[in-house]
């Protein structure tokens, strides 16, 4: 039952995707990332103060690298959410475990494990099937951005693992990520422009910040209390929840081939996690 917190997190992440798509009518994707991060940085700051944890860290270089790569991934993902069907955007972002499996060999200098190679090929076959029937010719840029969001997310997750090995708490990782995201997007918007905030737009921004924070809290509790492999597997229910939201709210009917592609992406990610779990501690995926 403790791993069921991941289902709560997955549902909240899917709700965040819905709110981001709705918020695109009022704000740019950069603004949405800014307000989402601003909400998160204050929440995590208050939590750190509540537990009387010091904000200082000796590992600021890795925090900066994780913050930048995570921000780039988030910007691309939010942009993809505003341009593509919800289920398609989420599925493309969830290619990050496939990239993480590759990075375990290319960046972490691990030995090549052929089961991982097979899962990566399986996942990227799913990407090709998902893109071809789902993304029109004039939206291929958005599709590439979705895949790139998974690429940078994988680097960010490797940085998170490194910070965990150095003893940094989850709250410090989230705090510095949201702080860096808020500062960088805020500076960018100062030199461009902020959209006016209407009553409806404000509700959407608060909703995005709230569900994103609740999702982070539920995911943190799931990883703390549940079995890692089970929790990671349940995380893919975000794709299912997003698909249901897309069908119900926007009538986003995907073709059978697209569903097969989504299934291959999920299967590739799940199998990469299973193989990595069995190879641990040789291969680090999270």
PDB file of C-alpha atoms in Angstrom:
ATOM      1  CA  UNK A   1       0.000   0.000   0.000  1.00  0.00           C
ATOM      2  CA  UNK A   2       2.898   2.385   0.646  1.00  0.00           C
ATOM      3  CA  UNK A   3       3.862   2.265  -3.023  1.00  0.00           C
ATOM      4  CA  UNK A   4       0.366   3.521  -3.857  1.00  0.00           C
ATOM      5  CA  UNK A   5       1.645   7.015  -3.100  1.00  0.00           C
ATOM      6  CA  UNK A   6       3.232   6.818  -6.566  1.00  0.00           C
ATOM      7  CA  UNK A   7      -0.228   6.453  -8.097  1.00  0.00           C
ATOM      8  CA  UNK A   8      -1.208   9.666  -6.332  1.00  0.00           C
ATOM      9  CA  UNK A   9       1.930  11.349  -7.679  1.00  0.00           C
ATOM     10  CA  UNK A  10       1.267  10.043 -11.202  1.00  0.00           C
ATOM     11  CA  UNK A  11      -2.295  11.360 -11.149  1.00  0.00           C
ATOM     12  CA  UNK A  12      -1.093  14.752  -9.896  1.00  0.00           C
ATOM     13  CA  UNK A  13       1.570  14.939 -12.604  1.00  0.00           C
ATOM     14  CA  UNK A  14      -1.102  14.197 -15.208  1.00  0.00           C
ATOM     15  CA  UNK A  15      -3.288  16.944 -13.697  1.00  0.00           C
ATOM     16  CA  UNK A  16      -0.327  19.309 -13.944  1.00  0.00           C
ATOM     17  CA  UNK A  17      -0.106  18.536 -17.658  1.00  0.00           C
ATOM     18  CA  UNK A  18      -3.801  19.383 -18.056  1.00  0.00           C
ATOM     19  CA  UNK A  19      -3.384  22.701 -16.241  1.00  0.00           C
ATOM     20  CA  UNK A  20      -0.282  23.567 -18.281  1.00  0.00           C
ATOM     21  CA  UNK A  21      -2.202  23.010 -21.524  1.00  0.00           C
ATOM     22  CA  UNK A  22      -5.037  25.210 -20.226  1.00  0.00           C
ATOM     23  CA  UNK A  23      -2.574  27.815 -18.999  1.00  0.00           C
ATOM     24  CA  UNK A  24      -1.017  28.094 -22.469  1.00  0.00           C
ATOM     25  CA  UNK A  25      -3.992  30.278 -23.439  1.00  0.00           C
ATOM     26  CA  UNK A  26      -2.781  32.923 -20.948  1.00  0.00           C
ATOM     27  CA  UNK A  27       0.963  32.421 -20.516  1.00  0.00           C
ATOM     28  CA  UNK A  28       4.041  31.293 -22.428  1.00  0.00           C
ATOM     29  CA  UNK A  29       5.704  28.007 -21.497  1.00  0.00           C
ATOM     30  CA  UNK A  30       8.573  29.985 -19.895  1.00  0.00           C
ATOM     31  CA  UNK A  31       6.111  31.879 -17.699  1.00  0.00           C
ATOM     32  CA  UNK A  32       4.424  28.651 -16.676  1.00  0.00           C
ATOM     33  CA  UNK A  33       7.786  27.186 -15.635  1.00  0.00           C
ATOM     34  CA  UNK A  34       8.603  30.393 -13.735  1.00  0.00           C
ATOM     35  CA  UNK A  35       5.398  30.433 -11.704  1.00  0.00           C
ATOM     36  CA  UNK A  36       5.522  26.691 -11.106  1.00  0.00           C
ATOM     37  CA  UNK A  37       9.104  27.013  -9.811  1.00  0.00           C
ATOM     38  CA  UNK A  38       8.327  30.118  -7.745  1.00  0.00           C
ATOM     39  CA  UNK A  39       5.563  28.243  -5.934  1.00  0.00           C
ATOM     40  CA  UNK A  40       7.827  25.252  -5.369  1.00  0.00           C
ATOM     41  CA  UNK A  41      10.794  27.217  -4.031  1.00  0.00           C
ATOM     42  CA  UNK A  42       8.699  28.866  -1.333  1.00  0.00           C
ATOM     43  CA  UNK A  43       7.092  25.585  -0.287  1.00  0.00           C
ATOM     44  CA  UNK A  44      10.420  23.768  -0.017  1.00  0.00           C
ATOM     45  CA  UNK A  45      12.008  26.737   1.779  1.00  0.00           C
ATOM     46  CA  UNK A  46       9.255  26.670   4.399  1.00  0.00           C
ATOM     47  CA  UNK A  47       9.705  22.912   4.813  1.00  0.00           C
ATOM     48  CA  UNK A  48      13.458  23.325   5.292  1.00  0.00           C
ATOM     49  CA  UNK A  49      12.847  25.985   7.920  1.00  0.00           C
ATOM     50  CA  UNK A  50      10.206  23.851   9.609  1.00  0.00           C
ATOM     51  CA  UNK A  51      12.635  20.963   9.999  1.00  0.00           C
ATOM     52  CA  UNK A  52      15.414  23.432  10.907  1.00  0.00           C
ATOM     53  CA  UNK A  53      17.634  22.242   8.086  1.00  0.00           C
ATOM     54  CA  UNK A  54      20.445  24.465   6.887  1.00  0.00           C
ATOM     55  CA  UNK A  55      20.084  25.822   3.366  1.00  0.00           C
ATOM     56  CA  UNK A  56      23.841  25.869   2.816  1.00  0.00           C
ATOM     57  CA  UNK A  57      25.424  23.129   0.747  1.00  0.00           C
ATOM     58  CA  UNK A  58      29.030  22.227  -0.139  1.00  0.00           C
ATOM     59  CA  UNK A  59      27.855  20.631  -3.384  1.00  0.00           C
ATOM     60  CA  UNK A  60      26.633  23.736  -5.187  1.00  0.00           C
ATOM     61  CA  UNK A  61      28.359  22.840  -8.451  1.00  0.00           C
ATOM     62  CA  UNK A  62      26.340  19.641  -8.880  1.00  0.00           C
ATOM     63  CA  UNK A  63      23.191  21.476  -7.736  1.00  0.00           C
ATOM     64  CA  UNK A  64      23.799  24.083 -10.454  1.00  0.00           C
ATOM     65  CA  UNK A  65      24.329  21.436 -13.113  1.00  0.00           C
ATOM     66  CA  UNK A  66      21.226  19.535 -11.989  1.00  0.00           C
ATOM     67  CA  UNK A  67      19.251  22.785 -11.895  1.00  0.00           C
ATOM     68  CA  UNK A  68      20.228  23.829 -15.410  1.00  0.00           C
ATOM     69  CA  UNK A  69      19.630  20.428 -17.018  1.00  0.00           C
ATOM     70  CA  UNK A  70      16.375  20.011 -15.115  1.00  0.00           C
ATOM     71  CA  UNK A  71      15.235  23.482 -16.155  1.00  0.00           C
ATOM     72  CA  UNK A  72      16.020  22.845 -19.828  1.00  0.00           C
ATOM     73  CA  UNK A  73      14.058  19.591 -19.627  1.00  0.00           C
ATOM     74  CA  UNK A  74      11.119  21.302 -17.928  1.00  0.00           C
ATOM     75  CA  UNK A  75      11.024  24.160 -20.454  1.00  0.00           C
ATOM     76  CA  UNK A  76      11.013  21.707 -23.351  1.00  0.00           C
ATOM     77  CA  UNK A  77       8.389  19.523 -21.678  1.00  0.00           C
ATOM     78  CA  UNK A  78       6.052  22.441 -20.969  1.00  0.00           C
ATOM     79  CA  UNK A  79       6.458  23.672 -24.532  1.00  0.00           C
ATOM     80  CA  UNK A  80       5.684  20.184 -25.807  1.00  0.00           C
ATOM     81  CA  UNK A  81       2.581  20.043 -23.587  1.00  0.00           C
ATOM     82  CA  UNK A  82       1.247  23.221 -25.175  1.00  0.00           C
ATOM     83  CA  UNK A  83       1.775  21.948 -28.736  1.00  0.00           C
ATOM     84  CA  UNK A  84       1.022  18.205 -28.770  1.00  0.00           C
ATOM     85  CA  UNK A  85      -1.692  15.873 -27.472  1.00  0.00           C
ATOM     86  CA  UNK A  86      -1.280  15.379 -23.733  1.00  0.00           C
ATOM     87  CA  UNK A  87      -0.537  11.638 -23.890  1.00  0.00           C
ATOM     88  CA  UNK A  88       2.002  12.133 -26.691  1.00  0.00           C
ATOM     89  CA  UNK A  89       3.890  14.852 -24.831  1.00  0.00           C
ATOM     90  CA  UNK A  90       4.022  12.853 -21.598  1.00  0.00           C
ATOM     91  CA  UNK A  91       5.120   9.667 -23.394  1.00  0.00           C
ATOM     92  CA  UNK A  92       7.983  11.474 -25.147  1.00  0.00           C
ATOM     93  CA  UNK A  93       9.157  12.968 -21.855  1.00  0.00           C
ATOM     94  CA  UNK A  94       9.092   9.500 -20.294  1.00  0.00           C
ATOM     95  CA  UNK A  95      11.885   8.393 -22.616  1.00  0.00           C
ATOM     96  CA  UNK A  96      14.280   9.565 -19.886  1.00  0.00           C
ATOM     97  CA  UNK A  97      14.835   6.037 -18.433  1.00  0.00           C
ATOM     98  CA  UNK A  98      15.989   4.931 -21.880  1.00  0.00           C
ATOM     99  CA  UNK A  99      18.527   7.753 -22.038  1.00  0.00           C
ATOM    100  CA  UNK A 100      19.540   7.006 -18.433  1.00  0.00           C
ATOM    101  CA  UNK A 101      20.280   3.431 -19.466  1.00  0.00           C
ATOM    102  CA  UNK A 102      22.523   4.757 -22.243  1.00  0.00           C
ATOM    103  CA  UNK A 103      24.239   7.232 -19.930  1.00  0.00           C
ATOM    104  CA  UNK A 104      25.010   4.456 -17.462  1.00  0.00           C
ATOM    105  CA  UNK A 105      27.441   3.231 -20.090  1.00  0.00           C
ATOM    106  CA  UNK A 106      28.521   6.458 -21.821  1.00  0.00           C
ATOM    107  CA  UNK A 107      28.785   8.815 -18.829  1.00  0.00           C
ATOM    108  CA  UNK A 108      29.158   6.552 -15.790  1.00  0.00           C
ATOM    109  CA  UNK A 109      31.545   4.268 -17.735  1.00  0.00           C
ATOM    110  CA  UNK A 110      29.619   1.098 -16.895  1.00  0.00           C
ATOM    111  CA  UNK A 111      30.057  -2.097 -18.872  1.00  0.00           C
ATOM    112  CA  UNK A 112      27.719  -2.675 -21.805  1.00  0.00           C
ATOM    113  CA  UNK A 113      24.817  -4.923 -20.800  1.00  0.00           C
ATOM    114  CA  UNK A 114      22.948  -6.279 -23.807  1.00  0.00           C
ATOM    115  CA  UNK A 115      19.581  -6.592 -22.028  1.00  0.00           C
ATOM    116  CA  UNK A 116      19.732  -2.824 -21.488  1.00  0.00           C
ATOM    117  CA  UNK A 117      20.618  -2.307 -25.145  1.00  0.00           C
ATOM    118  CA  UNK A 118      17.545  -4.293 -26.171  1.00  0.00           C
ATOM    119  CA  UNK A 119      15.248  -2.287 -23.889  1.00  0.00           C
ATOM    120  CA  UNK A 120      16.599   0.991 -25.271  1.00  0.00           C
ATOM    121  CA  UNK A 121      16.019  -0.160 -28.858  1.00  0.00           C
ATOM    122  CA  UNK A 122      12.512  -1.299 -27.888  1.00  0.00           C
ATOM    123  CA  UNK A 123      11.718   2.080 -26.370  1.00  0.00           C
ATOM    124  CA  UNK A 124      12.961   4.107 -29.310  1.00  0.00           C
ATOM    125  CA  UNK A 125      11.021   1.914 -31.733  1.00  0.00           C
ATOM    126  CA  UNK A 126       8.017   3.043 -29.721  1.00  0.00           C
ATOM    127  CA  UNK A 127       9.061   6.685 -30.173  1.00  0.00           C
ATOM    128  CA  UNK A 128       9.104   6.309 -33.944  1.00  0.00           C
ATOM    129  CA  UNK A 129       5.703   4.602 -33.974  1.00  0.00           C
ATOM    130  CA  UNK A 130       4.247   7.292 -31.709  1.00  0.00           C
ATOM    131  CA  UNK A 131       5.570  10.218 -33.722  1.00  0.00           C
ATOM    132  CA  UNK A 132       4.685   9.098 -37.220  1.00  0.00           C
ATOM    133  CA  UNK A 133       0.903   8.642 -36.835  1.00  0.00           C
ATOM    134  CA  UNK A 134       0.439  11.289 -34.117  1.00  0.00           C
ATOM    135  CA  UNK A 135       2.586  14.325 -34.961  1.00  0.00           C
ATOM    136  CA  UNK A 136       1.749  16.274 -38.149  1.00  0.00           C
ATOM    137  CA  UNK A 137       4.591  17.415 -40.382  1.00  0.00           C
ATOM    138  CA  UNK A 138       4.418  20.970 -39.008  1.00  0.00           C
ATOM    139  CA  UNK A 139       4.747  19.741 -35.407  1.00  0.00           C
ATOM    140  CA  UNK A 140       7.843  17.590 -35.706  1.00  0.00           C
ATOM    141  CA  UNK A 141       9.838  20.299 -33.939  1.00  0.00           C
ATOM    142  CA  UNK A 142       7.562  19.850 -30.923  1.00  0.00           C
ATOM    143  CA  UNK A 143       8.108  16.096 -31.071  1.00  0.00           C
ATOM    144  CA  UNK A 144      11.878  16.538 -31.123  1.00  0.00           C
ATOM    145  CA  UNK A 145      11.576  18.910 -28.165  1.00  0.00           C
ATOM    146  CA  UNK A 146       9.646  16.216 -26.289  1.00  0.00           C
ATOM    147  CA  UNK A 147      12.415  13.668 -26.871  1.00  0.00           C
ATOM    148  CA  UNK A 148      15.034  16.266 -25.902  1.00  0.00           C
ATOM    149  CA  UNK A 149      13.163  16.879 -22.639  1.00  0.00           C
ATOM    150  CA  UNK A 150      13.634  13.198 -21.831  1.00  0.00           C
ATOM    151  CA  UNK A 151      17.329  13.454 -22.766  1.00  0.00           C
ATOM    152  CA  UNK A 152      18.001  16.330 -20.355  1.00  0.00           C
ATOM    153  CA  UNK A 153      15.763  14.795 -17.682  1.00  0.00           C
ATOM    154  CA  UNK A 154      17.978  11.697 -17.718  1.00  0.00           C
ATOM    155  CA  UNK A 155      21.060  13.848 -17.060  1.00  0.00           C
ATOM    156  CA  UNK A 156      19.197  15.612 -14.251  1.00  0.00           C
ATOM    157  CA  UNK A 157      18.233  12.279 -12.655  1.00  0.00           C
ATOM    158  CA  UNK A 158      21.853  11.135 -12.756  1.00  0.00           C
ATOM    159  CA  UNK A 159      22.790  14.374 -10.952  1.00  0.00           C
ATOM    160  CA  UNK A 160      20.065  13.676  -8.384  1.00  0.00           C
ATOM    161  CA  UNK A 161      21.573  10.247  -7.781  1.00  0.00           C
ATOM    162  CA  UNK A 162      25.020  11.794  -7.356  1.00  0.00           C
ATOM    163  CA  UNK A 163      23.652  14.303  -4.835  1.00  0.00           C
ATOM    164  CA  UNK A 164      21.928  11.510  -2.938  1.00  0.00           C
ATOM    165  CA  UNK A 165      25.202   9.606  -2.735  1.00  0.00           C
ATOM    166  CA  UNK A 166      26.800  12.765  -1.306  1.00  0.00           C
ATOM    167  CA  UNK A 167      24.193  12.888   1.466  1.00  0.00           C
ATOM    168  CA  UNK A 168      21.990  15.713   0.188  1.00  0.00           C
ATOM    169  CA  UNK A 169      18.325  15.435   1.241  1.00  0.00           C
ATOM    170  CA  UNK A 170      15.477  15.379  -1.263  1.00  0.00           C
ATOM    171  CA  UNK A 171      14.335  18.764   0.035  1.00  0.00           C
ATOM    172  CA  UNK A 172      17.702  20.365  -0.698  1.00  0.00           C
ATOM    173  CA  UNK A 173      17.669  18.911  -4.205  1.00  0.00           C
ATOM    174  CA  UNK A 174      14.146  20.213  -4.890  1.00  0.00           C
ATOM    175  CA  UNK A 175      14.872  23.577  -3.245  1.00  0.00           C
ATOM    176  CA  UNK A 176      17.940  24.344  -5.327  1.00  0.00           C
ATOM    177  CA  UNK A 177      16.291  23.080  -8.501  1.00  0.00           C
ATOM    178  CA  UNK A 178      13.260  25.322  -8.053  1.00  0.00           C
ATOM    179  CA  UNK A 179      15.471  28.237  -6.948  1.00  0.00           C
ATOM    180  CA  UNK A 180      17.685  28.004 -10.029  1.00  0.00           C
ATOM    181  CA  UNK A 181      14.643  27.585 -12.276  1.00  0.00           C
ATOM    182  CA  UNK A 182      12.921  30.616 -10.734  1.00  0.00           C
ATOM    183  CA  UNK A 183      15.979  32.868 -11.021  1.00  0.00           C
ATOM    184  CA  UNK A 184      16.907  31.929 -14.590  1.00  0.00           C
ATOM    185  CA  UNK A 185      13.379  32.081 -16.015  1.00  0.00           C
ATOM    186  CA  UNK A 186      12.693  35.267 -14.024  1.00  0.00           C
ATOM    187  CA  UNK A 187      15.752  37.002 -15.489  1.00  0.00           C
ATOM    188  CA  UNK A 188      14.758  35.865 -18.975  1.00  0.00           C
ATOM    189  CA  UNK A 189      11.229  37.226 -18.561  1.00  0.00           C
ATOM    190  CA  UNK A 190      12.543  40.564 -17.254  1.00  0.00           C
ATOM    191  CA  UNK A 191      14.229  41.072 -20.628  1.00  0.00           C
ATOM    192  CA  UNK A 192      11.185  39.855 -22.584  1.00  0.00           C
ATOM    193  CA  UNK A 193       7.744  40.333 -21.082  1.00  0.00           C
ATOM    194  CA  UNK A 194       5.273  39.062 -18.489  1.00  0.00           C
ATOM    195  CA  UNK A 195       1.700  38.379 -19.556  1.00  0.00           C
ATOM    196  CA  UNK A 196      -1.063  40.078 -17.540  1.00  0.00           C
ATOM    197  CA  UNK A 197      -2.544  37.825 -14.864  1.00  0.00           C
ATOM    198  CA  UNK A 198      -6.326  37.503 -14.965  1.00  0.00           C
ATOM    199  CA  UNK A 199      -8.464  35.878 -12.300  1.00  0.00           C
ATOM    200  CA  UNK A 200      -8.773  32.670 -14.316  1.00  0.00           C
ATOM    201  CA  UNK A 201      -5.067  32.701 -15.139  1.00  0.00           C
ATOM    202  CA  UNK A 202      -4.184  33.122 -11.461  1.00  0.00           C
ATOM    203  CA  UNK A 203      -6.273  30.082 -10.535  1.00  0.00           C
ATOM    204  CA  UNK A 204      -4.475  28.025 -13.173  1.00  0.00           C
ATOM    205  CA  UNK A 205      -1.057  29.145 -11.894  1.00  0.00           C
ATOM    206  CA  UNK A 206      -1.981  28.297  -8.322  1.00  0.00           C
ATOM    207  CA  UNK A 207      -3.311  24.959  -9.505  1.00  0.00           C
ATOM    208  CA  UNK A 208      -0.094  24.139 -11.368  1.00  0.00           C
ATOM    209  CA  UNK A 209       2.019  25.034  -8.351  1.00  0.00           C
ATOM    210  CA  UNK A 210      -0.216  23.098  -5.969  1.00  0.00           C
ATOM    211  CA  UNK A 211      -0.500  19.845  -7.928  1.00  0.00           C
ATOM    212  CA  UNK A 212       3.208  19.907  -8.866  1.00  0.00           C
ATOM    213  CA  UNK A 213       4.145  20.293  -5.187  1.00  0.00           C
ATOM    214  CA  UNK A 214       1.695  17.586  -4.081  1.00  0.00           C
ATOM    215  CA  UNK A 215       3.081  15.285  -6.781  1.00  0.00           C
ATOM    216  CA  UNK A 216       6.636  15.878  -5.531  1.00  0.00           C
ATOM    217  CA  UNK A 217       5.570  15.192  -1.932  1.00  0.00           C
ATOM    218  CA  UNK A 218       3.732  11.987  -2.883  1.00  0.00           C
ATOM    219  CA  UNK A 219       6.618  10.785  -5.043  1.00  0.00           C
ATOM    220  CA  UNK A 220       9.123  11.473  -2.261  1.00  0.00           C
ATOM    221  CA  UNK A 221       7.035   9.501   0.227  1.00  0.00           C
ATOM    222  CA  UNK A 222       6.614   6.662  -2.278  1.00  0.00           C
ATOM    223  CA  UNK A 223      10.358   6.311  -2.810  1.00  0.00           C
ATOM    224  CA  UNK A 224      10.995   6.549   0.935  1.00  0.00           C
ATOM    225  CA  UNK A 225       8.411   3.976   2.009  1.00  0.00           C
ATOM    226  CA  UNK A 226       7.868   1.717  -1.004  1.00  0.00           C
ATOM    227  CA  UNK A 227       9.869  -0.777  -3.013  1.00  0.00           C
ATOM    228  CA  UNK A 228      11.901   1.183  -5.572  1.00  0.00           C
ATOM    229  CA  UNK A 229      11.180  -1.129  -8.504  1.00  0.00           C
ATOM    230  CA  UNK A 230       7.426  -1.148  -7.798  1.00  0.00           C
ATOM    231  CA  UNK A 231       7.330   2.607  -7.321  1.00  0.00           C
ATOM    232  CA  UNK A 232       9.204   3.238 -10.581  1.00  0.00           C
ATOM    233  CA  UNK A 233       6.814   0.936 -12.432  1.00  0.00           C
ATOM    234  CA  UNK A 234       3.746   2.678 -11.010  1.00  0.00           C
ATOM    235  CA  UNK A 235       5.207   5.992 -12.160  1.00  0.00           C
ATOM    236  CA  UNK A 236       4.327   5.059 -15.724  1.00  0.00           C
ATOM    237  CA  UNK A 237       0.662   5.301 -14.839  1.00  0.00           C
ATOM    238  CA  UNK A 238       1.148   9.016 -15.576  1.00  0.00           C
ATOM    239  CA  UNK A 239       0.977   8.052 -19.253  1.00  0.00           C
ATOM    240  CA  UNK A 240      -2.339   6.264 -18.668  1.00  0.00           C
ATOM    241  CA  UNK A 241      -3.846   9.117 -16.644  1.00  0.00           C
ATOM    242  CA  UNK A 242      -2.711  11.626 -19.284  1.00  0.00           C
ATOM    243  CA  UNK A 243      -4.283   9.539 -22.028  1.00  0.00           C
ATOM    244  CA  UNK A 244      -7.595   9.444 -20.174  1.00  0.00           C
ATOM    245  CA  UNK A 245      -7.494  13.210 -19.553  1.00  0.00           C
ATOM    246  CA  UNK A 246      -6.734  13.838 -23.222  1.00  0.00           C
ATOM    247  CA  UNK A 247      -9.614  11.667 -24.426  1.00  0.00           C
ATOM    248  CA  UNK A 248     -12.100  13.079 -21.907  1.00  0.00           C
ATOM    249  CA  UNK A 249     -11.268  16.789 -22.076  1.00  0.00           C
ATOM    250  CA  UNK A 250      -9.881  17.375 -25.575  1.00  0.00           C
ATOM    251  CA  UNK A 251     -11.235  14.314 -27.394  1.00  0.00           C
ATOM    252  CA  UNK A 252      -7.654  13.392 -28.343  1.00  0.00           C
ATOM    253  CA  UNK A 253      -8.226  10.063 -30.055  1.00  0.00           C
ATOM    254  CA  UNK A 254      -4.924   8.376 -30.883  1.00  0.00           C
ATOM    255  CA  UNK A 255      -4.492   5.771 -33.592  1.00  0.00           C
ATOM    256  CA  UNK A 256      -3.857   2.091 -32.701  1.00  0.00           C
ATOM    257  CA  UNK A 257      -0.256   2.444 -33.940  1.00  0.00           C
ATOM    258  CA  UNK A 258       0.259   5.398 -31.599  1.00  0.00           C
ATOM    259  CA  UNK A 259      -1.002   3.313 -28.677  1.00  0.00           C
ATOM    260  CA  UNK A 260       1.433   0.553 -29.651  1.00  0.00           C
ATOM    261  CA  UNK A 261       4.224   3.138 -29.691  1.00  0.00           C
ATOM    262  CA  UNK A 262       3.254   4.400 -26.246  1.00  0.00           C
ATOM    263  CA  UNK A 263       3.194   0.822 -25.001  1.00  0.00           C
ATOM    264  CA  UNK A 264       6.697   0.162 -26.329  1.00  0.00           C
ATOM    265  CA  UNK A 265       8.014   3.322 -24.636  1.00  0.00           C
ATOM    266  CA  UNK A 266       6.493   2.252 -21.329  1.00  0.00           C
ATOM    267  CA  UNK A 267       7.730  -1.322 -21.758  1.00  0.00           C
ATOM    268  CA  UNK A 268      11.237  -0.139 -22.623  1.00  0.00           C
ATOM    269  CA  UNK A 269      11.340   2.122 -19.577  1.00  0.00           C
ATOM    270  CA  UNK A 270       9.993  -0.581 -17.279  1.00  0.00           C
ATOM    271  CA  UNK A 271      12.377  -3.238 -18.561  1.00  0.00           C
ATOM    272  CA  UNK A 272      15.341  -0.870 -18.287  1.00  0.00           C
ATOM    273  CA  UNK A 273      14.401  -0.328 -14.645  1.00  0.00           C
ATOM    274  CA  UNK A 274      14.018  -4.074 -14.021  1.00  0.00           C
ATOM    275  CA  UNK A 275      17.334  -4.900 -15.697  1.00  0.00           C
ATOM    276  CA  UNK A 276      19.066  -2.057 -13.882  1.00  0.00           C
ATOM    277  CA  UNK A 277      17.603  -3.234 -10.566  1.00  0.00           C
ATOM    278  CA  UNK A 278      18.935  -6.747 -11.124  1.00  0.00           C
ATOM    279  CA  UNK A 279      22.348  -5.442 -12.142  1.00  0.00           C
ATOM    280  CA  UNK A 280      22.624  -3.088  -9.168  1.00  0.00           C
ATOM    281  CA  UNK A 281      24.958  -1.813  -7.924  1.00  0.00           C
ATOM    282  CA  UNK A 282      26.740  -2.171 -11.267  1.00  0.00           C
ATOM    283  CA  UNK A 283      24.213  -0.038 -13.179  1.00  0.00           C
ATOM    284  CA  UNK A 284      22.691   3.102 -11.727  1.00  0.00           C
ATOM    285  CA  UNK A 285      19.529   4.258 -13.437  1.00  0.00           C
ATOM    286  CA  UNK A 286      17.852   6.585 -10.975  1.00  0.00           C
TER     287      UNK A 286
END
